[in-house]
């Protein structure tokens, strides 16, 4: 898919883009953002993940909570089937319900039914603003109750993560403590002073 890196169409006024399968997720997100639009699916490593692979695996990501997985954004696609036949399925039409839904069959098929070469993606107007919010609560039960309260209020967050104390403790083991960071910074400063040539 390395050669399939073109964006064949970008129509901001119609909220749509047609990238080839090798275009990175990050590039699709950037093009959308530069035009006041949003492509929300955000699987990990967006600079490496490619649109064709995201569609083939129906990849998700944190924003799937509000916006759905990649398949929800696919209007149509181009694929090569086993005998070598190039097919174009789906389309830009909002009500494209005639015949079998081959597009949805190929989304998530992981290349077993065909190799995706290009994808018609829907875009949305970008939100006016995003408000990050971090909440600390004493117990897991309080955390779960807070999540339930958010959904019961009718609010629909675009991303919602929950970490309890044990999970934070496990994650923090991979990061240096404040004392280790301070000690390391002092050591680097001393080493820099030792290697600096004396001024005349």
N, CA, C and O of each residue as an XYZ file, in Angstrom:
800
protein
N       0.804     -1.193      0.000
C       0.000      0.000      0.000
C       0.855      1.269      0.000
O       0.318      2.377     -0.016
N       2.160      1.115      0.017
C       3.056      2.274      0.085
C       2.863      3.227     -1.088
O       3.092      4.428     -0.945
N       2.450      2.718     -2.240
C       2.283      3.589     -3.403
C       0.916      4.251     -3.441
O       0.694      5.170     -4.229
N       0.005      3.798     -2.606
C      -1.355      4.344     -2.615
C      -1.453      5.460     -1.575
O      -2.124      5.306     -0.554
N      -0.784      6.577     -1.838
C      -0.667      7.667     -0.862
C      -1.364      8.951     -1.292
O      -1.191      9.986     -0.648
N      -2.144      8.909     -2.359
C      -2.788     10.134     -2.838
C      -4.142     10.359     -2.173
O      -4.808      9.414     -1.751
N      -4.528     11.611     -2.090
C      -5.904     11.965     -1.744
C      -6.564     12.336     -3.066
O      -6.258     13.375     -3.652
N      -7.457     11.496     -3.526
C      -8.067     11.684     -4.850
C      -9.080     12.824     -4.858
O      -9.203     13.546     -5.847
N      -9.798     12.981     -3.759
C     -10.790     14.052     -3.667
C     -10.803     14.580     -2.238
O     -10.638     13.828     -1.278
N     -11.001     15.878     -2.121
C     -11.259     16.513     -0.831
C     -12.267     17.606     -1.114
O     -11.951     18.591     -1.782
N     -13.473     17.440     -0.611
C     -14.543     18.395     -0.857
C     -15.087     18.893      0.482
O     -16.075     18.363      0.991
N     -14.435     19.922      1.056
C     -14.840     20.410      2.373
C     -16.298     20.850      2.441
O     -16.962     20.618      3.452
N     -16.807     21.478      1.390
C     -18.188     21.966      1.410
C     -19.193     20.816      1.482
O     -20.321     20.992      1.941
N     -18.766     19.634      1.022
C     -19.645     18.457      1.055
C     -19.271     17.485      2.172
O     -19.847     16.402      2.280
N     -18.301     17.879      3.003
C     -17.863     17.094      4.168
C     -17.403     15.698      3.762
O     -17.856     14.703      4.328
N     -16.507     15.623      2.788
C     -16.060     14.296      2.364
C     -14.649     14.328      1.799
O     -14.158     15.354      1.329
N     -14.015     13.159      1.864
C     -12.647     12.991      1.380
C     -12.516     11.580      0.810
O     -13.149     10.642      1.293
N     -11.686     11.445     -0.222
C     -11.440     10.137     -0.839
C      -9.935      9.884     -0.862
O      -9.272     10.193     -1.853
N      -9.385      9.324      0.225
C      -7.960      8.991      0.247
C      -7.729      7.572     -0.251
O      -8.604      6.711     -0.155
N      -6.536      7.347     -0.782
C      -6.137      5.978     -1.105
C      -5.753      5.260      0.180
O      -5.544      5.894      1.214
N      -5.663      3.946      0.113
C      -5.507      3.116      1.308
C      -4.241      3.392      2.104
O      -4.222      3.171      3.315
N      -3.179      3.871      1.455
C      -1.918      4.087      2.151
C      -1.773      5.439      2.822
O      -0.737      5.709      3.429
N      -2.783      6.299      2.731
C      -2.730      7.608      3.393
C      -2.865      7.384      4.897
O      -3.711      6.607      5.340
N      -2.030      8.067      5.677
C      -2.056      7.860      7.123
C      -3.284      8.497      7.759
O      -3.841      9.461      7.235
N      -3.691      7.950      8.882
C      -4.808      8.514      9.640
C      -4.506      9.957     10.007
O      -5.379     10.821      9.919
N      -3.273     10.220     10.416
C      -2.880     11.577     10.816
C      -3.084     12.559      9.668
O      -3.548     13.676      9.894
N      -2.743     12.161      8.434
C      -2.906     13.064      7.295
C      -4.381     13.341      6.999
O      -4.745     14.468      6.663
N      -5.223     12.326      7.124
C      -6.659     12.546      6.915
C      -7.189     13.481      8.000
O      -7.957     14.397      7.704
N      -6.788     13.260      9.254
C      -7.225     14.134     10.346
C      -6.737     15.566     10.122
O      -7.480     16.520     10.349
N      -5.498     15.712      9.680
C      -4.929     17.049      9.434
C      -5.682     17.768      8.318
O      -6.042     18.936      8.466
N      -5.921     17.081      7.203
C      -6.647     17.701      6.089
C      -8.055     18.111      6.514
O      -8.537     19.179      6.137
N      -8.698     17.270      7.287
C     -10.030     17.612      7.791
C      -9.950     18.856      8.673
O     -10.716     19.803      8.495
N      -9.020     18.847      9.623
C      -8.872     19.966     10.572
C      -8.560     21.280      9.849
O      -9.109     22.324     10.200
N      -7.681     21.232      8.842
C      -7.312     22.433      8.083
C      -8.504     23.031      7.336
O      -8.473     24.197      6.941
N      -9.537     22.244      7.148
C     -10.728     22.701      6.440
C     -11.928     22.856      7.368
O     -13.070     22.912      6.912
N     -11.663     22.927      8.679
C     -12.733     23.132      9.653
C     -13.595     21.915      9.877
O     -14.732     22.023     10.338
N     -13.051     20.744      9.548
C     -13.818     19.501      9.653
C     -13.163     18.536     10.628
O     -12.088     18.803     11.166
N     -13.825     17.421     10.842
C     -13.364     16.426     11.807
C     -13.443     15.031     11.201
O     -14.456     14.647     10.617
N     -12.355     14.283     11.350
C     -12.363     12.831     11.125
C     -11.990     12.235     12.471
O     -10.820     12.244     12.855
N     -12.970     11.720     13.182
C     -12.792     11.369     14.590
C     -12.098     10.041     14.881
O     -11.408      9.954     15.897
N     -12.237      8.989     14.047
C     -11.575      7.739     14.427
C     -10.085      7.959     14.688
O      -9.384      8.562     13.875
N      -9.622      7.470     15.816
C      -8.237      7.736     16.237
C      -7.580      6.497     16.834
O      -7.261      6.468     18.023
N      -7.376      5.467     15.999
C      -6.648      4.310     16.513
C      -5.225      4.725     16.879
O      -4.741      5.753     16.404
N      -4.566      3.955     17.698
C      -3.213      4.291     18.123
C      -2.262      4.472     16.958
O      -2.475      3.924     15.877
N      -1.209      5.245     17.183
C      -0.151      5.492     16.197
C      -0.715      6.041     14.892
O      -0.522      5.453     13.828
N      -1.414      7.174     14.981
C      -2.077      7.729     13.798
C      -1.099      8.105     12.691
O      -1.482      8.175     11.524
N       0.161      8.347     13.047
C       1.147      8.670     12.010
C       1.561      7.433     11.235
O       2.082      7.547     10.126
N       1.338      6.251     11.799
C       1.700      4.999     11.122
C       0.488      4.263     10.567
O       0.575      3.634      9.513
N      -0.631      4.335     11.260
C      -1.802      3.588     10.787
C      -2.309      4.203      9.490
O      -2.317      5.422      9.319
N      -2.727      3.337      8.592
C      -3.183      3.774      7.279
C      -4.682      3.560      7.165
O      -5.244      2.645      7.767
N      -5.314      4.416      6.383
C      -6.761      4.387      6.249
C      -7.255      3.019      5.764
O      -8.261      2.516      6.263
N      -6.570      2.427      4.813
C      -6.998      1.110      4.322
C      -6.992      0.068      5.425
O      -7.920     -0.735      5.529
N      -5.952      0.076      6.249
C      -5.881     -0.864      7.371
C      -6.934     -0.584      8.420
O      -7.499     -1.510      9.003
N      -7.205      0.709      8.667
C      -8.244      1.062      9.643
C      -9.602      0.535      9.207
O     -10.380      0.041     10.023
N      -9.881      0.646      7.903
C     -11.159      0.155      7.389
C     -11.173     -1.367      7.404
O     -12.177     -1.974      7.776
N     -10.071     -1.985      7.005
C     -10.010     -3.449      6.964
C     -10.198     -4.075      8.339
O     -10.716     -5.186      8.452
N      -9.776     -3.360      9.394
C      -9.925     -3.888     10.759
C     -11.079     -3.232     11.507
O     -11.375     -3.607     12.641
N     -11.733     -2.257     10.882
C     -12.790     -1.478     11.519
C     -12.288     -0.904     12.845
O     -12.929     -1.033     13.888
N     -11.125     -0.270     12.764
C     -10.442      0.231     13.954
C     -11.277      1.279     14.678
O     -12.095      1.980     14.083
N     -11.041      1.358     15.981
C     -11.759      2.314     16.812
C     -10.833      3.362     17.368
O     -10.188      4.094     16.618
N     -10.765      3.438     18.665
C      -9.970      4.442     19.354
C     -10.835      5.130     20.394
O     -12.038      4.878     20.464
N     -10.238      5.994     21.200
C     -10.989      6.621     22.299
C     -12.229      7.393     21.851
O     -13.234      7.400     22.562
N     -12.180      8.046     20.684
C     -13.323      8.847     20.241
C     -14.481      8.006     19.705
O     -15.526      8.552     19.351
N     -14.308      6.693     19.643
C     -15.403      5.822     19.197
C     -16.593      5.916     20.144
O     -17.723      5.624     19.751
N     -16.353      6.316     21.375
C     -17.445      6.447     22.345
C     -18.554      7.341     21.796
O     -19.735      7.013     21.913
N     -18.181      8.452     21.206
C     -19.172      9.387     20.664
C     -19.368      9.219     19.168
O     -20.493      9.292     18.673
N     -18.276      8.994     18.446
C     -18.333      9.093     16.992
C     -18.350      7.759     16.258
O     -18.522      7.738     15.039
N     -18.177      6.660     16.958
C     -18.199      5.351     16.320
C     -16.837      4.948     15.773
O     -15.907      5.753     15.718
N     -16.739      3.694     15.373
C     -15.498      3.154     14.807
C     -15.376      3.579     13.341
O     -16.286      4.203     12.795
N     -14.274      3.247     12.722
C     -13.984      3.712     11.361
C     -15.110      3.392     10.382
O     -15.445      4.223      9.538
N     -15.691      2.214     10.482
C     -16.744      1.813      9.547
C     -17.920      2.775      9.499
O     -18.585      2.888      8.469
N     -18.181      3.466     10.599
C     -19.291      4.422     10.646
C     -19.032      5.633      9.763
O     -19.961      6.374      9.444
N     -17.788      5.843      9.367
C     -17.401      7.002      8.561
C     -17.231      6.658      7.087
O     -16.986      7.545      6.270
N     -17.360      5.373      6.736
C     -17.121      4.917      5.364
C     -18.407      5.000      4.549
O     -19.415      4.379      4.886
N     -18.353      5.784      3.465
C     -19.493      5.881      2.549
C     -19.368      4.883      1.410
O     -20.367      4.432      0.851
N     -18.137      4.546      1.076
C     -17.900      3.610     -0.015
C     -16.431      3.279     -0.081
O     -15.613      3.898      0.599
N     -16.097      2.305     -0.895
C     -14.683      1.950     -1.027
C     -14.408      1.264     -2.359
O     -15.303      0.765     -3.041
N     -13.128      1.270     -2.686
C     -12.620      0.582     -3.870
C     -11.756     -0.554     -3.350
O     -10.969     -0.365     -2.423
N     -11.897     -1.725     -3.939
C     -11.128     -2.880     -3.478
C     -10.806     -3.799     -4.647
O     -11.479     -3.796     -5.678
N      -9.755     -4.583     -4.449
C      -9.385     -5.613     -5.421
C      -9.810     -6.949     -4.840
O      -9.391     -7.318     -3.743
N     -10.642     -7.673     -5.578
C     -11.114     -8.981     -5.129
C     -10.163    -10.071     -5.598
O      -9.267     -9.820     -6.403
N     -10.362    -11.281     -5.092
C      -9.437    -12.390     -5.325
C      -9.087    -12.638     -6.792
O      -7.914    -12.877     -7.079
N     -10.019    -12.597     -7.728
C      -9.606    -12.846     -9.115
C      -8.840    -11.683     -9.735
O      -8.422    -11.774    -10.889
N      -8.645    -10.587     -8.991
C      -7.939     -9.426     -9.518
C      -8.876     -8.347    -10.022
O      -8.436     -7.376    -10.638
N     -10.160     -8.510     -9.765
C     -11.152     -7.548    -10.234
C     -11.217     -6.340     -9.303
O     -11.307     -6.492     -8.085
N     -11.171     -5.143     -9.882
C     -11.293     -3.900     -9.119
C     -12.769     -3.544     -9.027
O     -13.444     -3.392    -10.045
N     -13.269     -3.412     -7.796
C     -14.684     -3.075     -7.601
C     -14.798     -1.770     -6.837
O     -13.920     -1.403     -6.056
N     -15.894     -1.084     -7.079
C     -16.204      0.169     -6.398
C     -17.581     -0.014     -5.780
O     -18.568     -0.155     -6.502
N     -17.662     -0.014     -4.449
C     -18.934     -0.286     -3.773
C     -19.303      0.874     -2.861
O     -18.447      1.638     -2.414
N     -20.620      0.985     -2.595
C     -21.100      2.106     -1.798
C     -21.075      3.370     -2.623
O     -20.946      3.316     -3.846
N     -21.196      4.492     -1.975
C     -21.172      5.760     -2.696
C     -21.461      6.911     -1.773
O     -21.679      6.729     -0.575
N     -21.461      8.115     -2.345
C     -21.662      9.313     -1.538
C     -23.118      9.517     -1.149
O     -23.408     10.278     -0.226
N     -24.029      8.854     -1.833
C     -25.451      9.065     -1.553
C     -25.804      8.748     -0.110
O     -25.363      7.739      0.440
N     -26.605      9.619      0.501
C     -27.010      9.408      1.891
C     -27.926      8.216      2.058
O     -27.955      7.588      3.116
N     -28.678      7.904      1.007
C     -29.591      6.765      1.070
C     -29.190      5.795     -0.027
O     -29.812      5.738     -1.088
N     -28.136      5.032      0.250
C     -27.593      4.083     -0.717
C     -27.965      2.678     -0.245
O     -27.140      1.973      0.335
N     -29.207      2.280     -0.496
C     -29.694      1.017      0.065
C     -30.091     -0.015     -0.993
O     -30.670     -1.049     -0.660
N     -29.789      0.254     -2.247
C     -30.160     -0.688     -3.301
C     -29.174     -1.859     -3.328
O     -27.962     -1.644     -3.341
N     -29.669     -3.059     -3.337
C     -28.820     -4.250     -3.459
C     -28.120     -4.628     -2.157
O     -28.408     -4.092     -1.087
N     -27.192     -5.568     -2.291
C     -26.443     -6.047     -1.129
C     -25.504     -4.964     -0.602
O     -25.000     -4.144     -1.369
N     -25.276     -4.967      0.689
C     -24.387     -3.987      1.324
C     -22.962     -4.552      1.348
O     -22.452     -4.927      2.403
N     -22.338     -4.607      0.188
C     -21.001     -5.181      0.051
C     -19.968     -4.345      0.800
O     -19.007     -4.877      1.356
N     -20.177     -3.030      0.808
C     -19.261     -2.135      1.519
C     -19.113     -2.572      2.980
O     -17.998     -2.703      3.486
N     -20.243     -2.796      3.650
C     -20.187     -3.189      5.058
C     -19.602     -4.581      5.245
O     -19.047     -4.891      6.299
N     -19.726     -5.417      4.224
C     -19.132     -6.752      4.284
C     -17.604     -6.652      4.235
O     -16.912     -7.400      4.925
N     -17.080     -5.733      3.424
C     -15.630     -5.568      3.302
C     -15.026     -4.851      4.517
O     -13.893     -5.136      4.905
N     -15.786     -3.916      5.118
C     -15.290     -3.209      6.306
C     -15.125     -4.221      7.443
O     -16.078     -4.904      7.818
N     -13.935     -4.309      7.973
C     -13.675     -5.237      9.076
C     -13.325     -6.647      8.634
O     -13.129     -7.519      9.481
N     -13.239     -6.898      7.333
C     -12.960     -8.265      6.858
C     -11.469     -8.593      6.868
O     -11.081     -9.711      6.528
N     -10.634     -7.637      7.251
C      -9.191     -7.831      7.418
C      -8.496     -8.395      6.180
O      -7.551     -9.175      6.292
N      -8.964     -8.001      5.016
C      -8.322     -8.413      3.778
C      -8.690     -9.797      3.291
O      -8.180    -10.237      2.261
N      -9.557    -10.494      3.997
C      -9.907    -11.853      3.584
C     -10.839    -11.882      2.382
O     -10.885    -12.878      1.659
N     -11.589    -10.795      2.157
C     -12.526    -10.751      1.039
C     -12.035     -9.874     -0.104
O     -12.567     -9.940     -1.213
N     -11.041     -9.067      0.157
C     -10.491     -8.173     -0.856
C      -9.537     -7.188     -0.217
O      -9.562     -6.976      0.995
N      -8.684     -6.581     -1.053
C      -7.729     -5.581     -0.568
C      -8.272     -4.194     -0.871
O      -8.529     -3.857     -2.027
N      -8.441     -3.409      0.153
C      -8.987     -2.057      0.000
C      -7.909     -1.159     -0.597
O      -6.774     -1.138     -0.120
N      -8.273     -0.414     -1.646
C      -7.310      0.473     -2.306
C      -7.644      1.953     -2.135
O      -6.754      2.797     -2.231
N      -8.905      2.279     -1.884
C      -9.311      3.672     -1.649
C     -10.624      3.662     -0.871
O     -11.388      2.699     -0.926
N     -10.869      4.754     -0.145
C     -12.036      4.798      0.741
C     -12.726      6.155      0.642
O     -12.074      7.198      0.700
N     -14.042      6.135      0.493
C     -14.828      7.367      0.573
C     -15.192      7.569      2.041
O     -15.907      6.761      2.633
N     -14.691      8.658      2.616
C     -14.931      8.924      4.033
C     -15.798     10.159      4.215
O     -15.611     11.180      3.553
N     -16.752     10.039      5.131
C     -17.552     11.195      5.525
C     -16.778     11.979      6.578
O     -16.018     11.403      7.357
N     -16.973     13.271      6.597
C     -16.385     14.133      7.617
C     -17.520     14.895      8.295
O     -18.646     14.921      7.799
N     -17.215     15.506      9.418
C     -18.190     16.339     10.132
C     -17.572     17.702     10.405
O     -16.348     17.830     10.439
N     -18.402     18.719     10.601
C     -17.842     19.996     11.040
C     -17.138     19.793     12.390
O     -17.643     19.091     13.266
N     -15.985     20.411     12.538
C     -15.230     20.279     13.787
C     -15.996     20.951     14.915
O     -16.642     21.975     14.696
N     -15.934     20.388     16.122
C     -16.593     21.044     17.255
C     -15.993     22.427     17.492
O     -14.814     22.655     17.219
N     -16.802     23.336     17.997
C     -16.316     24.692     18.267
C     -15.207     24.688     19.313
O     -14.278     25.492     19.243
N     -15.304     23.794     20.267
C     -14.278     23.712     21.301
C     -14.321     22.339     21.960
O     -15.316     21.618     21.887
N     -13.227     22.011     22.594
C     -13.130     20.776     23.387
C     -12.749     21.186     24.794
O     -11.871     22.027     24.985
N     -13.392     20.607     25.759
C     -13.120     20.935     27.157
C     -12.585     19.684     27.847
O     -13.358     18.797     28.207
N     -11.257     19.606     28.037
C     -10.717     18.458     28.767
C     -11.063     18.589     30.248
O     -11.043     19.684     30.810
N     -11.374     17.475     30.858
C     -11.772     17.470     32.255
C     -11.165     16.248     32.933
O     -11.309     15.125     32.450
N     -10.493     16.471     34.042
C      -9.929     15.385     34.832
C     -10.582     15.439     36.206
O     -10.615     16.489     36.847
N     -11.094     14.314     36.644
C     -11.791     14.255     37.931
C     -11.137     13.169     38.776
O     -10.894     12.061     38.300
N     -10.857     13.492     40.017
C     -10.306     12.520     40.958
C     -11.368     12.214     42.013
O     -11.919     13.122     42.636
N     -11.643     10.947     42.200
C     -12.621     10.515     43.202
C     -11.968      9.481     44.109
O     -10.954      8.880     43.755
N     -12.550      9.285     45.263
C     -11.905      8.446     46.285
C     -11.973      6.946     46.004
O     -11.021      6.222     46.298
N     -13.076      6.474     45.445
C     -13.237      5.027     45.290
C     -13.650      4.672     43.867
O     -14.093      5.529     43.102
N     -13.496      3.398     43.527
C     -13.970      2.909     42.228
C     -15.477      3.114     42.097
O     -15.976      3.515     41.046
N     -16.183      2.832     43.179
C     -17.640      2.987     43.152
C     -18.026      4.431     42.843
O     -18.956      4.678     42.075
N     -17.311      5.383     43.438
C     -17.576      6.799     43.151
C     -17.287      7.111     41.680
O     -18.027      7.859     41.042
N     -16.206      6.532     41.148
C     -15.860      6.742     39.745
C     -16.923      6.186     38.818
O     -17.338      6.853     37.870
N     -17.362      4.977     39.088
C     -18.404      4.357     38.251
C     -19.712      5.135     38.342
O     -20.411      5.306     37.342
N     -20.038      5.605     39.538
C     -21.265      6.399     39.715
C     -21.161      7.716     38.941
O     -22.146      8.171     38.360
N     -19.983      8.325     38.932
C     -19.792      9.582     38.195
C     -19.983      9.363     36.698
O     -20.594     10.188     36.019
N     -19.461      8.252     36.186
C     -19.634      7.937     34.759
C     -21.115      7.750     34.444
O     -21.611      8.261     33.440
N     -21.812      7.024     35.298
C     -23.250      6.816     35.088
C     -23.995      8.148     35.124
O     -24.931      8.357     34.351
N     -23.586      9.045     36.015
C     -24.228     10.367     36.115
C     -24.022     11.180     34.834
O     -24.927     11.882     34.383
N     -22.814     11.075     34.251
C     -22.543     11.807     33.006
C     -23.511     11.356     31.919
O     -24.124     12.188     31.250
N     -23.652     10.061     31.741
C     -24.540      9.560     30.692
C     -26.006      9.840     31.017
O     -26.796     10.137     30.120
N     -26.368      9.746     32.292
C     -27.757     10.015     32.679
C     -28.137     11.475     32.467
O     -29.314     11.790     32.293
N     -27.145     12.370     32.479
C     -27.416     13.797     32.294
C     -27.728     14.151     30.844
O     -28.173     15.262     30.557
N     -27.497     13.216     29.934
C     -27.731     13.482     28.518
C     -26.505     14.002     27.797
O     -26.539     14.198     26.582
N     -25.433     14.227     28.520
C     -24.182     14.665     27.898
C     -23.541     13.478     27.191
O     -23.636     12.340     27.651
N     -22.890     13.758     26.075
C     -22.204     12.691     25.359
C     -20.747     13.081     25.175
O     -20.402     13.770     24.215
N     -19.887     12.641     26.096
C     -18.466     12.981     25.948
C     -17.879     12.286     24.728
O     -18.309     11.198     24.344
N     -16.882     12.939     24.125
C     -16.252     12.308     22.967
C     -15.269     11.233     23.398
O     -15.055     10.263     22.670
N     -14.667     11.390     24.573
C     -13.739     10.400     25.128
C     -13.999     10.324     26.622
O     -14.235     11.345     27.267
N     -13.956      9.125     27.171
C     -14.103      8.985     28.612
C     -13.259      7.793     29.059
O     -13.508      6.658     28.654
N     -12.273      8.060     29.884
C     -11.408      7.003     30.405
C     -11.566      6.932     31.912
O     -11.857      7.932     32.569
N     -11.371      5.745     32.448
C     -11.470      5.538     33.889
C     -10.232      4.764     34.348
O      -9.959      3.667     33.860
N      -9.502      5.336     35.269
C      -8.345      4.671     35.865
C      -8.503      4.691     37.367
O      -8.723      5.747     37.959
N      -8.392      3.535     37.986
C      -8.418      3.522     39.454
C      -6.991      3.604     39.981
O      -6.035      3.631     39.206
N      -6.855      3.642     41.298
C      -5.541      3.789     41.925
C      -4.566      2.685     41.544
O      -3.383      2.944     41.324
N      -5.065      1.450     41.466
C      -4.183      0.329     41.115
C      -3.648      0.471     39.695
O      -2.468      0.226     39.444
N      -4.515      0.866     38.769
C      -4.075      1.045     37.382
C      -3.046      2.172     37.292
O      -2.054      2.050     36.574
N      -3.280      3.269     38.018
C      -2.320      4.372     38.018
C      -0.981      3.929     38.590
O       0.073      4.316     38.085
N      -1.022      3.113     39.651
C       0.222      2.630     40.259
C       1.000      1.762     39.270
O       2.224      1.862     39.188
N       0.299      0.917     38.524
C       0.961      0.064     37.533
C       1.572      0.920     36.431
O       2.715      0.700     36.030
N       0.807      1.900     35.939
C       1.312      2.781     34.872
C       2.491      3.620     35.343
O       3.446      3.826     34.595
N       2.430      4.097     36.561
C       3.476      4.996     37.053
C       4.820      4.294     37.183
O       5.861      4.950     37.199
N       4.808      2.981     37.277
C       6.072      2.239     37.384
C       6.937      2.437     36.146
O       8.157      2.284     36.209
N       6.314      2.777     35.026
C       7.065      2.987     33.791
C       7.628      4.388     33.653
O       8.313      4.680     32.673
N       7.360      5.248     34.598
C       7.823      6.640     34.542
C       8.732      6.925     35.729
O       8.517      6.394     36.818
N       9.745      7.760     35.526
C      10.636      8.085     36.645
C       9.910      8.940     37.676
O       9.036      9.739     37.338
N      10.287      8.758     38.935
C       9.706      9.569     39.997
C      10.268     10.985     39.913
O      11.214     11.240     39.169
N       9.684     11.898     40.675
C      10.165     13.283     40.702
C      11.614     13.329     41.178
O      12.417     14.106     40.662
N      11.947     12.488     42.173
C      13.327     12.461     42.685
C      14.292     11.969     41.618
O      15.386     12.514     41.467
N      13.888     10.930     40.870
C      14.754     10.404     39.818
C      14.960     11.434     38.705
O      16.063     11.572     38.175
N      13.881     12.163     38.354
C      14.001     13.189     37.312
C      14.939     14.305     37.762
O      15.762     14.782     36.981
N      14.813     14.724     39.032
C      15.671     15.792     39.560
C      17.118     15.344     39.585
O      18.016     16.089     39.195
N      17.340     14.111     40.049
C      18.690     13.565     40.130
C      19.309     13.461     38.739
O      20.478     13.794     38.545
N      18.520     12.997     37.776
C      19.005     12.855     36.409
C      19.348     14.222     35.809
O      20.366     14.365     35.132
N      18.503     15.219     36.057
C      18.756     16.566     35.534
C      20.034     17.147     36.122
O      20.809     17.795     35.418
N      20.255     16.911     37.423
C      21.479     17.407     38.055
C      22.706     16.734     37.452
O      23.720     17.383     37.192
N      22.599     15.413     37.232
C      23.714     14.669     36.643
C      24.036     15.166     35.236
O      25.205     15.281     34.869
N      23.006     15.458     34.453
C      23.216     15.975     33.095
C      23.861     17.357     33.138
O      24.731     17.666     32.324
N      23.435     18.184     34.086
C      24.017     19.534     34.207
C      25.496     19.440     34.583
O      26.324     20.169     34.037
N      25.829     18.540     35.520
C      27.238     18.363     35.922
C      28.071     17.891     34.730
O      29.170     18.391     34.490
N      27.536     16.928     33.994
C      28.267     16.397     32.836
C      28.481     17.490     31.791
O      29.548     17.557     31.180
N      27.484     18.342     31.579
C      27.615     19.428     30.610
C      28.689     20.414     31.055
O      29.447     20.929     30.233
N      28.750     20.673     32.357
C      29.765     21.606     32.880
C      31.163     21.034     32.710
O      32.101     21.770     32.403
N      31.309     19.731     32.906
C      32.633     19.085     32.789
C      33.131     19.088     31.356
O      34.332     19.202     31.112
N      32.194     18.962     30.389
C      32.614     18.862     28.981
C      32.749     20.225     28.318
O      33.320     20.327     27.232
N      32.233     21.273     28.951
C      32.305     22.620     28.361
C      33.728     23.118     28.425
O      34.350     23.033     29.484
N      34.279     23.645     27.318
C      35.657     24.167     27.367
C      35.731     25.393     28.280
O      34.805     26.201     28.343
N      36.834     25.502     28.969
C      37.012     26.639     29.880
C      37.106     27.912     29.078
O      37.722     27.943     28.013
N      36.482     28.982     29.599
C      36.539     30.280     28.906
C      37.873     30.959     29.186
O      38.437     30.798     30.268
N      38.374     31.710     28.228
C      39.688     32.373     28.404
C      39.525     33.795     28.844
O      40.516     34.498     29.040
